Steps between C-alpha positions, in 0.01 A plus 500: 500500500226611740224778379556724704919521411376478118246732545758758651773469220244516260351846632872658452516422139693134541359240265485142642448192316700142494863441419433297152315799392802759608789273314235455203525090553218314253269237703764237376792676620325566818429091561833396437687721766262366745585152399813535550467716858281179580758230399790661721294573812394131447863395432627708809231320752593180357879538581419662847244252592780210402722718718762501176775779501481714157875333432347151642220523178773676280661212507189253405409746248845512349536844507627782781352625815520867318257376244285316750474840678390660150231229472367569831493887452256481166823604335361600153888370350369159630351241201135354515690214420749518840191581722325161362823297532567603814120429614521164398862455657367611801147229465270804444223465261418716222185493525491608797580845420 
């Protein structure tokens, strides 16, 4: 947010700060949501860059288009354990992320 919009909710009586201090998420909690936003954008540009179909990698992932969709979304249903499967099914790195 720019200073001058901050400085103009501020001066009506809005507070302004970040969103991990407005849900009350620890530094932990905070680290692993953004892991897990960073392994499905990665995830997504993988499948788009290998010009897959969501059902096309459903299928190599053994699971459904629906949940590929999920995975792709950040979906918070969505296992740290599916995102990293489905990185390495689609010949991402992990430590790339």
């Amino acid at each position: 947010m720019d200073k001058r919009k901050r400085d103009a909710l501020t001066s009506t009586g809005w507070r302004v700060g970040e969103v991990d201090e407005f849900l009350g998420l620890t530094e932990v909690e905070s680290r692993l949501i953004a892991l897990k936003l960073a392994l499905s954008d990665q995830i997504r540009q993988r499948r788009r860059s290998k010009r897959l179909t969501q059902a096309r990698f459903a299928k190599y992932l053994r699971s459904s288009q629906s949940r590929v969709a999920k995975i792709e979304a950040g979906d918070p249903s969505v296992s740290l354990d599916l995102l990293m499967r489905a990185l390495l099914v689609i010949g991402g790195d992990p430590r790339s992320v």
